[in-house]
CSV table of C-alpha atoms in Angstrom, one decimal:
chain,number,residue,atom,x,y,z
A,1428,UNK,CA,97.2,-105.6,3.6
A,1429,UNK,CA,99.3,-107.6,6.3
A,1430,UNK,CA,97.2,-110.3,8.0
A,1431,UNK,CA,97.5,-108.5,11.5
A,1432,UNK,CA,95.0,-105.6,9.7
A,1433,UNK,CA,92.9,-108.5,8.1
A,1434,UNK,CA,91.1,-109.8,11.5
A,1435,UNK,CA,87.9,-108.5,11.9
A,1436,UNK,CA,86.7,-109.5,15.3
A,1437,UNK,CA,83.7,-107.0,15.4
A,1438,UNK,CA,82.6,-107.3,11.7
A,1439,UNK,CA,82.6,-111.5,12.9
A,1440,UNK,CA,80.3,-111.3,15.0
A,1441,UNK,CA,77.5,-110.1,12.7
A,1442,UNK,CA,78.3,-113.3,10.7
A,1443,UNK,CA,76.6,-115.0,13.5
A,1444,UNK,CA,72.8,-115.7,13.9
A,1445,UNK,CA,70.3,-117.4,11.8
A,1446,UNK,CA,70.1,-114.3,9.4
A,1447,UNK,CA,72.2,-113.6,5.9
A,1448,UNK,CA,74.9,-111.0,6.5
A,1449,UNK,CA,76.7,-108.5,4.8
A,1450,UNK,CA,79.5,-109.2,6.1
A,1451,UNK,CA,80.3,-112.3,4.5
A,1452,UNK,CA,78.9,-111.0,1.8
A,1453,UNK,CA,82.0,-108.7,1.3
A,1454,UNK,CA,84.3,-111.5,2.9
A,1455,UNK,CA,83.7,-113.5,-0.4
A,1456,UNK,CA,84.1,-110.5,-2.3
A,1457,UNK,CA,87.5,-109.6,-0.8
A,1458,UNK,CA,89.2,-113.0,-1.8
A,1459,UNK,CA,89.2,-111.6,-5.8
A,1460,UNK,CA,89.1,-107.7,-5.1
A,1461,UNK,CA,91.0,-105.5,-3.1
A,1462,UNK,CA,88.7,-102.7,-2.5
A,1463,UNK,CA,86.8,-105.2,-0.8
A,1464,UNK,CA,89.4,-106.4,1.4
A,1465,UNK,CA,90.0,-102.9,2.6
A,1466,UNK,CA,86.2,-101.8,3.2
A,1467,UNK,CA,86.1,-104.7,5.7
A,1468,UNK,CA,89.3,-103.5,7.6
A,1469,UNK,CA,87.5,-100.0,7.4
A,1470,UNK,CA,84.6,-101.1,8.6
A,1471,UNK,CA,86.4,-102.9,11.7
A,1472,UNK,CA,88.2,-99.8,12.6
A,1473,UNK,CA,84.5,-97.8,12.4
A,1474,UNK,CA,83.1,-100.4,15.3
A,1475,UNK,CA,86.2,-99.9,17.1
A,1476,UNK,CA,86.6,-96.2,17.2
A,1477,UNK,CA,82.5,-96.1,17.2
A,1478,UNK,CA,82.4,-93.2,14.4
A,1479,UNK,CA,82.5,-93.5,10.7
A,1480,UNK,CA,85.5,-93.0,9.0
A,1481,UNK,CA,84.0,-91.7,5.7
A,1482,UNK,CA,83.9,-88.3,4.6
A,1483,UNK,CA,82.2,-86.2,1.9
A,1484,UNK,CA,85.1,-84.3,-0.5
A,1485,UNK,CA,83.1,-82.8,-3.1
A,1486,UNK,CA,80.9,-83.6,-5.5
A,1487,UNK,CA,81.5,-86.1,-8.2
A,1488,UNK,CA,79.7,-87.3,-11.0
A,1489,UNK,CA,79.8,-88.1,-15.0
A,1490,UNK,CA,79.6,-85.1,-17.3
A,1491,UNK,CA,76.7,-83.5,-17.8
A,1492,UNK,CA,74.8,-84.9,-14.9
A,1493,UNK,CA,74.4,-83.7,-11.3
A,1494,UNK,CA,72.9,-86.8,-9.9
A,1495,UNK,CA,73.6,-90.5,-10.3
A,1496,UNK,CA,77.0,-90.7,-7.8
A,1497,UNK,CA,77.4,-90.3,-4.3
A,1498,UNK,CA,80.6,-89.2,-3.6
A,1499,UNK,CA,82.7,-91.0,-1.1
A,1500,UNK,CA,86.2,-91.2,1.0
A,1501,UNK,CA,88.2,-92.6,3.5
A,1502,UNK,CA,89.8,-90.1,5.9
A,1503,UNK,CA,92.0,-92.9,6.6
A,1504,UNK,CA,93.6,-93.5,3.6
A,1505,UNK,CA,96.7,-94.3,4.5
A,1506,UNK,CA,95.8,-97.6,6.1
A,1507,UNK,CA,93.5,-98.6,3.5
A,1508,UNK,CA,94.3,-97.2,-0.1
A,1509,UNK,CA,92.2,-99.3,-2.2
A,1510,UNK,CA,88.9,-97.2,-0.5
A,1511,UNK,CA,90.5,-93.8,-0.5
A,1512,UNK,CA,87.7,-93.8,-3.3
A,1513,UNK,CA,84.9,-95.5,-2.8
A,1514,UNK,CA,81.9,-93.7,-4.7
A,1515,UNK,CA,78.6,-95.0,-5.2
A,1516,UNK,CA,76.7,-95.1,-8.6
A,1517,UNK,CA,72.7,-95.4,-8.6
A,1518,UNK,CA,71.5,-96.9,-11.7
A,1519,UNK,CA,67.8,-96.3,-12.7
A,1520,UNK,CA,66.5,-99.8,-12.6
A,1521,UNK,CA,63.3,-101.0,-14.9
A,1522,UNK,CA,60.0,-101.1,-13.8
A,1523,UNK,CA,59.1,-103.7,-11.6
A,1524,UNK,CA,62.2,-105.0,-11.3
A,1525,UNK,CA,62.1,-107.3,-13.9
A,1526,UNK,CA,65.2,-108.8,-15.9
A,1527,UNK,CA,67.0,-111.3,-17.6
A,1528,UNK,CA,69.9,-113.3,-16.0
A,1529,UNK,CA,72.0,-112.1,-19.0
A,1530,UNK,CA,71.7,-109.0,-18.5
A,1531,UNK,CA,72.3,-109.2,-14.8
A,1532,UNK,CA,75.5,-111.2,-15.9
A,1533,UNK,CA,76.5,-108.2,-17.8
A,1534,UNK,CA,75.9,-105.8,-15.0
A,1535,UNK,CA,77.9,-107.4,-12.7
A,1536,UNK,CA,81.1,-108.0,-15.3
A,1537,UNK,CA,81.1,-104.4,-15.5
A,1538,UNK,CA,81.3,-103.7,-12.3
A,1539,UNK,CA,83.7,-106.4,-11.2
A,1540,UNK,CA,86.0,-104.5,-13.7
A,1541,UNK,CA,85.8,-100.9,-13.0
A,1542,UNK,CA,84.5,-101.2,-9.4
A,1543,UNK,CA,84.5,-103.4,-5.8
A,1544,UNK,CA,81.9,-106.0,-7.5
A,1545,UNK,CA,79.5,-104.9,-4.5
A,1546,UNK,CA,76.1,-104.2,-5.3
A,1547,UNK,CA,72.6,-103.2,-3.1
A,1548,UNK,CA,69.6,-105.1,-5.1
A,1549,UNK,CA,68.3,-102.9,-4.4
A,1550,UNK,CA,68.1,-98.9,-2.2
A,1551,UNK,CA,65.2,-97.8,-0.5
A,1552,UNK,CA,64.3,-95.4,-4.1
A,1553,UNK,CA,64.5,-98.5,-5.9
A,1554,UNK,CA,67.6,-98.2,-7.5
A,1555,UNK,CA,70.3,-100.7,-8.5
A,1556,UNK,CA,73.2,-99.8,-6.4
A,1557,UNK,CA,76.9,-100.0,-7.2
A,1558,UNK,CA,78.9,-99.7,-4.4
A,1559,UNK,CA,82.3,-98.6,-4.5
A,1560,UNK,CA,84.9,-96.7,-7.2
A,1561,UNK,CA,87.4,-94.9,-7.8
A,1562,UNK,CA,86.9,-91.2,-9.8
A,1563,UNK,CA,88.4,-92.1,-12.6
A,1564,UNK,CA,86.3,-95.1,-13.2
A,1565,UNK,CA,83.2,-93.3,-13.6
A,1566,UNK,CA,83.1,-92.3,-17.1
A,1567,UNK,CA,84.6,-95.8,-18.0
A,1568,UNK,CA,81.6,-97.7,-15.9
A,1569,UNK,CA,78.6,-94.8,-17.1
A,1570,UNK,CA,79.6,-95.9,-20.6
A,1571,UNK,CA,79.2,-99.2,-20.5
A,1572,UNK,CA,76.1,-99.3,-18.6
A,1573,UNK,CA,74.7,-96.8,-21.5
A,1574,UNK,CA,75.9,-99.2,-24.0
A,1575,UNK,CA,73.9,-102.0,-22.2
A,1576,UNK,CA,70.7,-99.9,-21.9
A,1577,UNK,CA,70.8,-98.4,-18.6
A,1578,UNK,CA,70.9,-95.1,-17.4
A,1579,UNK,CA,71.7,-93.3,-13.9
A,1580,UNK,CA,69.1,-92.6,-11.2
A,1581,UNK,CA,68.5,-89.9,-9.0
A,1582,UNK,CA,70.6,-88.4,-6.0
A,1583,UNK,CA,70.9,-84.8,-4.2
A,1584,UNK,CA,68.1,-82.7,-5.1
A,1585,UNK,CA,66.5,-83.9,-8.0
A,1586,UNK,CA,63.7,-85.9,-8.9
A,1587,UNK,CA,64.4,-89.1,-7.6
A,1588,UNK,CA,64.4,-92.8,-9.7
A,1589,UNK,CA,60.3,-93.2,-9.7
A,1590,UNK,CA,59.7,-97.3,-8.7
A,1591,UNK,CA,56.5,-99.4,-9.1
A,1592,UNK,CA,55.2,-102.2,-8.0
A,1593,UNK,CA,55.0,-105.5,-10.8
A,1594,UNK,CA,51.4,-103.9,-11.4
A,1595,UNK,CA,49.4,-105.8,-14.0
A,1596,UNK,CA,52.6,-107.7,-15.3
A,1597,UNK,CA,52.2,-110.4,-12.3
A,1598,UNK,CA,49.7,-109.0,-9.6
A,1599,UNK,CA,45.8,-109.5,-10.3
A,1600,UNK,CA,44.8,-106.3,-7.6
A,1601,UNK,CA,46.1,-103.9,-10.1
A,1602,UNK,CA,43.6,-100.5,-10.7
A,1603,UNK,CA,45.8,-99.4,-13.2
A,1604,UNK,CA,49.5,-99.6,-15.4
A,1605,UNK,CA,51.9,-99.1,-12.6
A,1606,UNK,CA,54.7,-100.2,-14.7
A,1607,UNK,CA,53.5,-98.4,-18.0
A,1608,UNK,CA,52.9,-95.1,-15.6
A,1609,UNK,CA,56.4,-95.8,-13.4
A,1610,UNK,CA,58.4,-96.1,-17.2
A,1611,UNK,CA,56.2,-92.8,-18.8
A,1612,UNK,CA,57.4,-90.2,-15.7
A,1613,UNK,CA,60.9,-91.6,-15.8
A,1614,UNK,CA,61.1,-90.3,-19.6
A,1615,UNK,CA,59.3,-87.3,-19.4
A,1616,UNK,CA,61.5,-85.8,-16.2
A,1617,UNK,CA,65.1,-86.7,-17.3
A,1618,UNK,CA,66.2,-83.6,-16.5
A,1619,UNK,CA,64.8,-83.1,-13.4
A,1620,UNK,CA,66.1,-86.7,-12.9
A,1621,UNK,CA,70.0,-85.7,-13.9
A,1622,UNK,CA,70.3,-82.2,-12.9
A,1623,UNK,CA,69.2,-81.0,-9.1
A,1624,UNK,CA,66.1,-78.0,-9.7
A,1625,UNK,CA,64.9,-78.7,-7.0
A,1626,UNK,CA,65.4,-77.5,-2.7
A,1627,UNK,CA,65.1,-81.4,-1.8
A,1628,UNK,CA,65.0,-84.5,-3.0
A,1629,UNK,CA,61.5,-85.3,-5.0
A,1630,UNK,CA,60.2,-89.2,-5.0
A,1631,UNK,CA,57.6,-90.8,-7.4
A,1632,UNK,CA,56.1,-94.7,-6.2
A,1633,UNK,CA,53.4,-95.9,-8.2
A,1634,UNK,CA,51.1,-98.7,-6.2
A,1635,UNK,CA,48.8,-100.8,-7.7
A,1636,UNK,CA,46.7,-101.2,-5.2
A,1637,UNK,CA,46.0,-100.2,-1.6
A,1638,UNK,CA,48.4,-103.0,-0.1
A,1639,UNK,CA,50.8,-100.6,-1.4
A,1640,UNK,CA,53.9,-102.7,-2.2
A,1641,UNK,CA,56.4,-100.3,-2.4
A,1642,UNK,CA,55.5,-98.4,0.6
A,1643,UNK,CA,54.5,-95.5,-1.2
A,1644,UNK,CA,52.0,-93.5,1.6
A,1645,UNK,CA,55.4,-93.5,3.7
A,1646,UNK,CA,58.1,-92.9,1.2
A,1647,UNK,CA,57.2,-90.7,-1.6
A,1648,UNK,CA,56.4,-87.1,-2.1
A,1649,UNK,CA,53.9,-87.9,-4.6
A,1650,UNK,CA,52.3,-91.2,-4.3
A,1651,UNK,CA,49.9,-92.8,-6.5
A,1652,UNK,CA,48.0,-95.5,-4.7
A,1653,UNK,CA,45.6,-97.5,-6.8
A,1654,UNK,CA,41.9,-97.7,-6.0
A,1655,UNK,CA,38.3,-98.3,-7.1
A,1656,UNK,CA,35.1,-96.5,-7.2
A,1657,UNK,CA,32.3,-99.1,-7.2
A,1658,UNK,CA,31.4,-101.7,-5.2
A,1659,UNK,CA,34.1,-105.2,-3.3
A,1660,UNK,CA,33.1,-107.5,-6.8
A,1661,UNK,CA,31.5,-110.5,-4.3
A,1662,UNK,CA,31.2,-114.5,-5.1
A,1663,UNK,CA,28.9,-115.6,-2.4
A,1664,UNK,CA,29.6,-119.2,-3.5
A,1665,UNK,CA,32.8,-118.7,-3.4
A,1666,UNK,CA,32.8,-117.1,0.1
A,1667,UNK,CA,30.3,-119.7,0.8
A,1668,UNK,CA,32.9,-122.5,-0.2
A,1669,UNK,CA,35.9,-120.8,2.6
A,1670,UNK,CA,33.9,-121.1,5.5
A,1671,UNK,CA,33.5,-124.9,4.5
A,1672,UNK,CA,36.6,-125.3,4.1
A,1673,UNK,CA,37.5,-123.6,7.7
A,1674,UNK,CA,38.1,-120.1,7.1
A,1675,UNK,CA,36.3,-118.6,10.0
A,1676,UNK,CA,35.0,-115.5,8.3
A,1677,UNK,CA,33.5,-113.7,11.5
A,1678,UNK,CA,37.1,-113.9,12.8
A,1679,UNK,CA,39.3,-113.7,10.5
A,1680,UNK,CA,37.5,-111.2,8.1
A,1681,UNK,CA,34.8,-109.2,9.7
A,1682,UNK,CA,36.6,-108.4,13.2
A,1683,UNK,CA,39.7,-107.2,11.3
A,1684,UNK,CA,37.7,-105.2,9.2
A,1685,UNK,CA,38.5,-101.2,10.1
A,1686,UNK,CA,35.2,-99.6,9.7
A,1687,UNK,CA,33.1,-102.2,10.7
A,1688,UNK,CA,31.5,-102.5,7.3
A,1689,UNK,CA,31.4,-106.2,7.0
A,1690,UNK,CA,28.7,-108.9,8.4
A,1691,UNK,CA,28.4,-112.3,8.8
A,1692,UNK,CA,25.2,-114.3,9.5
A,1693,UNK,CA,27.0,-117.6,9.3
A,1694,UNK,CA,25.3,-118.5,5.2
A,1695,UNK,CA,26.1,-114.7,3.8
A,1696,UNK,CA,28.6,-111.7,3.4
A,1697,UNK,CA,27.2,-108.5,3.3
A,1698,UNK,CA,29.6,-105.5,3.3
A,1699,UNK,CA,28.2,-101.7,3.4
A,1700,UNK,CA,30.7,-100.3,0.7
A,1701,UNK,CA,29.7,-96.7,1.6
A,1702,UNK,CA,31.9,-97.6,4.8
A,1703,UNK,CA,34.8,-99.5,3.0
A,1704,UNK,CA,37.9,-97.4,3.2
A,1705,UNK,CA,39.6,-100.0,0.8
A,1706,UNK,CA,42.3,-101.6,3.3
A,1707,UNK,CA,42.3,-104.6,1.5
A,1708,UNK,CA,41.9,-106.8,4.0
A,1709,UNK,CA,39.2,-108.8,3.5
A,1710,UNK,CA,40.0,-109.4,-0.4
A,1711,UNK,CA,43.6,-110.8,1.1
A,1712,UNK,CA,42.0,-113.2,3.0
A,1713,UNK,CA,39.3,-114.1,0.8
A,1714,UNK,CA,41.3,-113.3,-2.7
A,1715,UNK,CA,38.7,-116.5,-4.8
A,1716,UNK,CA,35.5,-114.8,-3.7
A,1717,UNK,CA,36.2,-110.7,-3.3
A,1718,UNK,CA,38.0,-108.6,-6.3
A,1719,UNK,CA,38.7,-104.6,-6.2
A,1720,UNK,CA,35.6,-103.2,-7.6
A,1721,UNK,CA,35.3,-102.4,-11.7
A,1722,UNK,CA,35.9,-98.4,-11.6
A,1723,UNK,CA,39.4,-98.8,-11.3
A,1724,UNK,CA,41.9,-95.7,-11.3
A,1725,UNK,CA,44.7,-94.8,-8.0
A,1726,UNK,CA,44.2,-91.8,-5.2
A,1727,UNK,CA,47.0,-89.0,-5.6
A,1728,UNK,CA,48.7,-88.6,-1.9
A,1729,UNK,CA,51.6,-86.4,-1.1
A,1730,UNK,CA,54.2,-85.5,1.6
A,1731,UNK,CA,55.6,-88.6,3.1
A,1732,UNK,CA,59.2,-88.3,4.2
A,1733,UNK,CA,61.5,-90.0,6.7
A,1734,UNK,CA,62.7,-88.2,10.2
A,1735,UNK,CA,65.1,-86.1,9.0
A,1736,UNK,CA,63.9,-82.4,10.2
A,1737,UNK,CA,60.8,-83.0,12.0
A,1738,UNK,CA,60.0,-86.7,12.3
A,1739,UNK,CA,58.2,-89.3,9.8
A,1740,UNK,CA,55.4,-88.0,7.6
A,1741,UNK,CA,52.7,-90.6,5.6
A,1742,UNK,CA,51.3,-88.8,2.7
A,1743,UNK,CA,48.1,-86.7,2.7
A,1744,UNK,CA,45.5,-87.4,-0.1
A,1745,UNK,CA,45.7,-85.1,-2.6
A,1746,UNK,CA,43.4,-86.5,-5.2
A,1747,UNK,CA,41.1,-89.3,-3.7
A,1748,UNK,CA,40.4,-90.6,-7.1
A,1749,UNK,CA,41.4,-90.4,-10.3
A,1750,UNK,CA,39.9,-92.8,-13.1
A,1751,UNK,CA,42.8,-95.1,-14.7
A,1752,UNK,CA,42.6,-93.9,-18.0
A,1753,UNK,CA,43.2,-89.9,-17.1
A,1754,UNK,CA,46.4,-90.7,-14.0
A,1755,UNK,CA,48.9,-89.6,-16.5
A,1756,UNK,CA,47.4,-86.2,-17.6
A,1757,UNK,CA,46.2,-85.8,-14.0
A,1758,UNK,CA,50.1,-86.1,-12.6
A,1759,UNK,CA,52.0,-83.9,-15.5
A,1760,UNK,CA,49.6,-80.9,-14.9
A,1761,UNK,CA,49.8,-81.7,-10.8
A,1762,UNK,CA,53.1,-81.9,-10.9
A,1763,UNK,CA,53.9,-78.7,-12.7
A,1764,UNK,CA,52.0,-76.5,-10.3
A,1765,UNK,CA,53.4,-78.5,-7.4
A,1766,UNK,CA,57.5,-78.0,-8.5
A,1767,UNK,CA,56.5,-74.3,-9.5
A,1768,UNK,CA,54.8,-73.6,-5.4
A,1769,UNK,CA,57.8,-75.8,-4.1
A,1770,UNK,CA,60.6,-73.9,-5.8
A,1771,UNK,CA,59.6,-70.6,-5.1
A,1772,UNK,CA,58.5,-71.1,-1.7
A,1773,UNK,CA,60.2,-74.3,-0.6
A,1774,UNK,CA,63.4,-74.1,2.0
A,1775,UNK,CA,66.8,-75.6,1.8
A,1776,UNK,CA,66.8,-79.1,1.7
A,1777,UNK,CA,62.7,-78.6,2.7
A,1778,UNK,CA,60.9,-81.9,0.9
A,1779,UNK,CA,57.0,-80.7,0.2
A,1780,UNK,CA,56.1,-82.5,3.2
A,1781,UNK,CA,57.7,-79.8,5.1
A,1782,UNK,CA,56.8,-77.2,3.3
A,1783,UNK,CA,53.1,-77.8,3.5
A,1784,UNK,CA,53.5,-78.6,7.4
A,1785,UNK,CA,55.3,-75.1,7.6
A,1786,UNK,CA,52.5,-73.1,5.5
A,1787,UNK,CA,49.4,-75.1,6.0
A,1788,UNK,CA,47.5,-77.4,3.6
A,1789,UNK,CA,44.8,-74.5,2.7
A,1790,UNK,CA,48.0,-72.3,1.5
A,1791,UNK,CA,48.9,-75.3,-0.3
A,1792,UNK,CA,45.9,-76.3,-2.1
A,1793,UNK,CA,45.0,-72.8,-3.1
A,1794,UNK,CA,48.8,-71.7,-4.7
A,1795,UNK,CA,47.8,-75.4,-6.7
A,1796,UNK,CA,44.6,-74.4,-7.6
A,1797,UNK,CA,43.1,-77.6,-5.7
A,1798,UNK,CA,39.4,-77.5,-3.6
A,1799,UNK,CA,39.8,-78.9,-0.8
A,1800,UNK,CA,37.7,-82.4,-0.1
A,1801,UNK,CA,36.8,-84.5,3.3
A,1802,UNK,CA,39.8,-87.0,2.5
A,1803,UNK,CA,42.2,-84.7,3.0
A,1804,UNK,CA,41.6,-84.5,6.7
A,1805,UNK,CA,43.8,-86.7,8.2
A,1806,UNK,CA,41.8,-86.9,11.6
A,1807,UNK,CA,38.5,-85.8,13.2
A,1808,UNK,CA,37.8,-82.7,14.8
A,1809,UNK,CA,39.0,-83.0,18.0
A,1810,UNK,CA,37.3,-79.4,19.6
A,1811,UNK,CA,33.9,-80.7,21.8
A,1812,UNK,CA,32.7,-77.5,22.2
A,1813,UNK,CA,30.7,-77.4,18.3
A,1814,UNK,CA,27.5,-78.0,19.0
A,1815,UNK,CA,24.8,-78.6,16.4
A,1816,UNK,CA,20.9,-78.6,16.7
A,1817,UNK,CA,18.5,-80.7,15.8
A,1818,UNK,CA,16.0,-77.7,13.6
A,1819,UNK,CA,19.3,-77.0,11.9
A,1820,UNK,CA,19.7,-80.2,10.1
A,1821,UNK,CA,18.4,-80.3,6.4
A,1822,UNK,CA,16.3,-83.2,5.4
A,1823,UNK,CA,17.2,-85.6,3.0
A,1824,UNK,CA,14.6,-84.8,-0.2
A,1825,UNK,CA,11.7,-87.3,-0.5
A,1826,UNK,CA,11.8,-89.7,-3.6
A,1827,UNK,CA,10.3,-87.2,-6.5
A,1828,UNK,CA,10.5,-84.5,-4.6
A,1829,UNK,CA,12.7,-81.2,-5.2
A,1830,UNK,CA,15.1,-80.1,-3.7
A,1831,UNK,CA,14.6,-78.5,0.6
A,1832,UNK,CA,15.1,-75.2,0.8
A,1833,UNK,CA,18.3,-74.1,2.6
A,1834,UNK,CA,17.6,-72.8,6.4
């Protein structure tokens, strides 16, 4: 490229700033590869003319699959060859994110041969992202990566790459195996993974606990959030031992708290778990003297999109709890009556967020064969004009006592 075309003035000025930029990123990339040398004049041309100059050509992929590779092009190829190309591969990444620097060596001398050497560590699904190809290095790149242990992710409108949080491996809030559960549904639904059944895009995130690492409640169709049943397990010594050492525990824990359920007399902690909704604020502060109670298992929550069609969605619960040991059969059997509603029912490029927004949850959770619960309503009633008297309340039985007869 002559070195009129390789001034970026535009693309510079994201260089400055205190914070790390892409754009140097691909600067250091374009001294050994060529592909990145033209994506930066590209790019510059894109700020300039203020549109994007890439276009969709049809689809591409490896055979047999119809997900895994976003298809990409220049429609100015003439000024910049080496992206005429310039597809995307999404490679299913492992659970938690965990791996070895040789393998990580590996991954990158693949695609420093067959591609621009540009990577995303990684999308919003969770995948490992290769960025930038040309078609016939596909093949070539998906059978390396096979040979190394890897597979493809999702993309279009399949079941997307399900992600987790580091669950039990590293994080000591963990109701149950995120990882374990995260790896499980990624074998079970390869074909839903590889070949689009689907109207829309489908997304798994697996949380370990209600901080919800991976953002599940506002990213996934189906998320499972971990949770307990019991009671906050409580070290009043050890609660005892913060405020000595300057935590001030009416502040910091007790105001915060959502419902109100905490108190603090200035010696003791008492918390009215019937109230708790399980934010996990108060363990975060105090993480040596409250733990997640011992009935561990997750809450099942669906629907949460991004705004594409009719603004952001969080998930709804679903399932508010489902004991650790029975999550896996509880999902496979949810999920099949889901996919089965959503496919017959569900729109073009209509994610089941949309779908239960357009038919209502009651249509919903009767084609699942679900009962519906008081955590699935996402806010009070809001209609002042229900009125209830006092005769028409029923007493709470007396110790020993049978049960009151119904008015």
């Amino acid at each position: 490229m002559p070195d009129e075309k390789k001034k970026t003035p535009l693309l510079d000025e994201l260089e400055k700033g205190p914070w790390p930029s892409f754009v140097k990123d691909i600067k250091a990339a374009a001294e050994t590869q060529p592909m990145a040398e033209d994506l930066l004049g590209q790019l510059e041309l894109s700020y300039k003319d203020k549109i994007s100059h890439w276009k969709h050509g049809g689809i591409v992929g490896v055979m047999g699959y119809g997900g895994g590779v976003i298809g990409r092009y220049s429609d100015v190829p003439e000024q910049f060859p080496n992206v005429s190309h310039f597809h995307t591969m999404r490679v299913n990444m492992p659970s938690g994110w965990f791996y070895t620097s040789d393998v990580l060596r590996k991954i990158c001398d693949i695609w420093e041969k067959h591609g621009s050497g540009l990577f995303n560590f990684h999308g919003s699904t969770g995948d490992i992202i290769l960025l930038g190809t040309k078609t016939d290095e596909l093949e070539p790149t998906f059978s390396e990566l096979t040979h190394l242990g890897f597979d493809l992710g999702g993309s279009g409108s399949v079941m997307r790459t399900p992600s987790a949080c580091v669950g039990k491996a590293r994080c000591e809030w963990a109701c149950y195996d995120t990882m374990g559960m995260c790896n499980e549904i990624t074998h079970t639904y390869q074909d839903e993974l590889h070949r689009p059944p689907f109207p829309y895009k489908f997304k798994f995130k697996f949380s370990g606990c209600p901080n919800d690492c991976v953002a599940s409640i506002a990213r996934a169709d189906l998320s499972i959030i971990g949770t307990w049943k019991d009671d906050i397990q409580q070290d009043d010594a050890a609660v005892a031992q913060y405020a000595a050492d300057g935590v001030d525990i009416q502040k910091d824990v007790c105001d915060h708290c959502p419902t109100k359920c905490m108190s603090w007399d200035g010696k003791q902690l008492k918390i009215n778990n019937r109230e708790c909704v399980r934010c996990m604020h108060c363990i975060n502060v105090l993480p040596k003297a409250l733990r997640p109670g011992k009935e561990k298992g997750a809450t099942v929550l669906i629907g949460a999109k991004a705004p594409i069609l009719q603004g952001a969605q969080l998930s709804s619960v679903l399932i508010p709890f489902v004991p650790a040991d029975e999550i896996l059969d509880t999902l496979k059997e949810l999920v099949s009556r889901i996919w089965d509603f959503w496919g017959e029912y569900g729109n073009n490029r209509e994610r089941v967020g949309e779908l239960i927004q357009r038919m209502g949850m009651a249509t919903f959770l009767d084609a699942i064969g679900l009962d519906p619960v008081p955590e699935m309503v996402s806010a009070p009633r809001d209609n002042p004009y229900i009125f209830f008297r006092k005769e028409d309340e029923v007493p709470e039985p007396e110790e020993g006592a049978g049960e009151p007869k119904q008015k």
